[in-house]
């Protein structure tokens, strides 16, 4: 975080990395101009859904008289800091721009995307990016392929609370795009939101501790490359581990899932306290 605007939004420098974890959207046009979501998503009323708001904003901006019927099949954890809802909204803008034949450029769609959320433009941009401003000033970022283990702690972290926290570091030294080129998680880089989320949501910190123990074992036995450390995605609660090979990622998934099972058995509960998932980067 390098500053704060008068409207409360933060100036930041961050890397957005695309991975192959995805939701599915089915979209059909309607002649009557109505925009509807046909499936129920617990916790996300239709009118609040970013996909509906994205469609309405494109309709309003272009004066299009067509509508849309949208089915959104969620697979990306919701409220996990992985950008699932934002990528769904961006996909709706891109898809309806074609289906409605609006003819907006990618840049125009990125402008429409920003009021929907600071991280919606990058999903219209559509490739790994170095972001500045509030997240909308984007430069292409070339990153080598990597494999990610995503761990979802059983905690819901509200993004506004983390950004509003008085203890949040808002004057980090600026970084350059080159600092991200080898790895999006190099040890010289940090996520200023992480210590705030860890302090306020101890379950997230606890799971991060368990994952770091697994990584330490893996590095000691040379299964993992040196310098592995769990990181938080965005404002959390999801955590991730960056791996160099699919074998390393599979090893980490197995070990972390094993530790979670041990923990839940020890606590006399059948519920796992975190879900573990493996994902590959989607190049570029
Ligand atoms: O724009 P979006 O709806 O994704 O923002 C969610 C929350 O995160 C808002 O409360 C906003 O104030 C905060 N935020 C911020 N600075 C950013 C991005 C988001 O303060 N660059």
Coordinates of N, CA and C in Angstrom, one line a residue, residues 35 52-66 93 97 100 102-105 108-113 115-116:
X35 N -32.8 -8.4 -17.3 CA -31.6 -9.1 -16.9 C -31.8 -9.9 -15.7
X52 N -25.0 -9.4 -12.3 CA -26.2 -8.7 -12.7 C -25.9 -7.2 -12.8
X53 N -25.1 -6.7 -11.9 CA -24.8 -5.3 -11.9 C -23.9 -5.0 -13.1
X54 N -23.0 -5.9 -13.5 CA -22.2 -5.7 -14.7 C -23.1 -5.6 -15.9
X55 N -24.0 -6.5 -16.1 CA -24.9 -6.6 -17.2 C -25.7 -5.3 -17.3
X56 N -26.2 -4.8 -16.2 CA -27.0 -3.6 -16.1 C -26.2 -2.4 -16.5
X57 N -24.9 -2.4 -16.1 CA -24.1 -1.2 -16.4 C -23.8 -1.2 -17.8
X58 N -23.6 -2.3 -18.5 CA -23.3 -2.3 -19.9 C -24.5 -1.9 -20.7
X59 N -25.7 -2.4 -20.2 CA -27.0 -2.0 -20.9 C -27.2 -0.5 -20.8
X60 N -27.0 0.1 -19.6 CA -27.2 1.5 -19.4 C -26.2 2.3 -20.2
X61 N -25.0 1.9 -20.3 CA -23.9 2.6 -21.0 C -24.1 2.6 -22.5
X62 N -24.7 1.6 -23.0 CA -24.9 1.4 -24.5 C -26.3 1.7 -25.0
X63 N -27.2 1.7 -24.1 CA -28.6 1.9 -24.5 C -29.2 0.6 -25.2
X64 N -28.5 -0.5 -25.0 CA -28.9 -1.8 -25.6 C -30.3 -2.1 -25.1
X65 N -31.2 -2.6 -26.0 CA -32.6 -2.9 -25.7 C -32.7 -4.4 -25.4
X66 N -31.7 -5.2 -25.6 CA -31.7 -6.6 -25.3 C -31.5 -6.9 -23.8
X93 N -19.2 -8.7 -18.8 CA -19.0 -7.5 -19.7 C -18.5 -8.0 -21.1
X97 N -20.9 -7.8 -24.4 CA -20.4 -6.9 -25.4 C -20.5 -7.5 -26.8
X100 N -24.6 -8.9 -27.4 CA -25.4 -7.7 -27.7 C -24.9 -6.9 -28.9
X102 N -22.4 -4.8 -28.9 CA -22.2 -3.4 -28.5 C -21.0 -2.7 -29.1
X103 N -20.0 -3.4 -29.4 CA -18.9 -2.9 -30.1 C -18.0 -2.0 -29.2
X104 N -18.0 -2.2 -27.9 CA -17.1 -1.4 -27.0 C -15.7 -2.0 -27.1
X105 N -14.7 -1.1 -27.0 CA -13.3 -1.6 -27.0 C -13.0 -2.2 -25.6
X108 N -12.8 0.6 -23.1 CA -14.1 1.1 -22.7 C -14.7 0.1 -21.6
X109 N -14.5 -1.2 -21.9 CA -15.1 -2.1 -20.9 C -14.4 -2.1 -19.6
X110 N -13.1 -1.8 -19.6 CA -12.3 -1.6 -18.4 C -12.8 -0.4 -17.6
X111 N -13.2 0.6 -18.3 CA -13.7 1.8 -17.6 C -15.1 1.5 -16.9
X112 N -15.9 0.7 -17.6 CA -17.2 0.3 -17.1 C -17.0 -0.6 -15.9
X113 N -15.9 -1.4 -15.9 CA -15.6 -2.4 -14.9 C -15.2 -1.7 -13.5
X115 N -16.1 0.9 -11.6 CA -17.1 1.2 -10.5 C -17.7 -0.1 -9.9
X116 N -17.6 -1.2 -10.6 CA -18.1 -2.5 -10.1 C -17.1 -3.0 -9.0

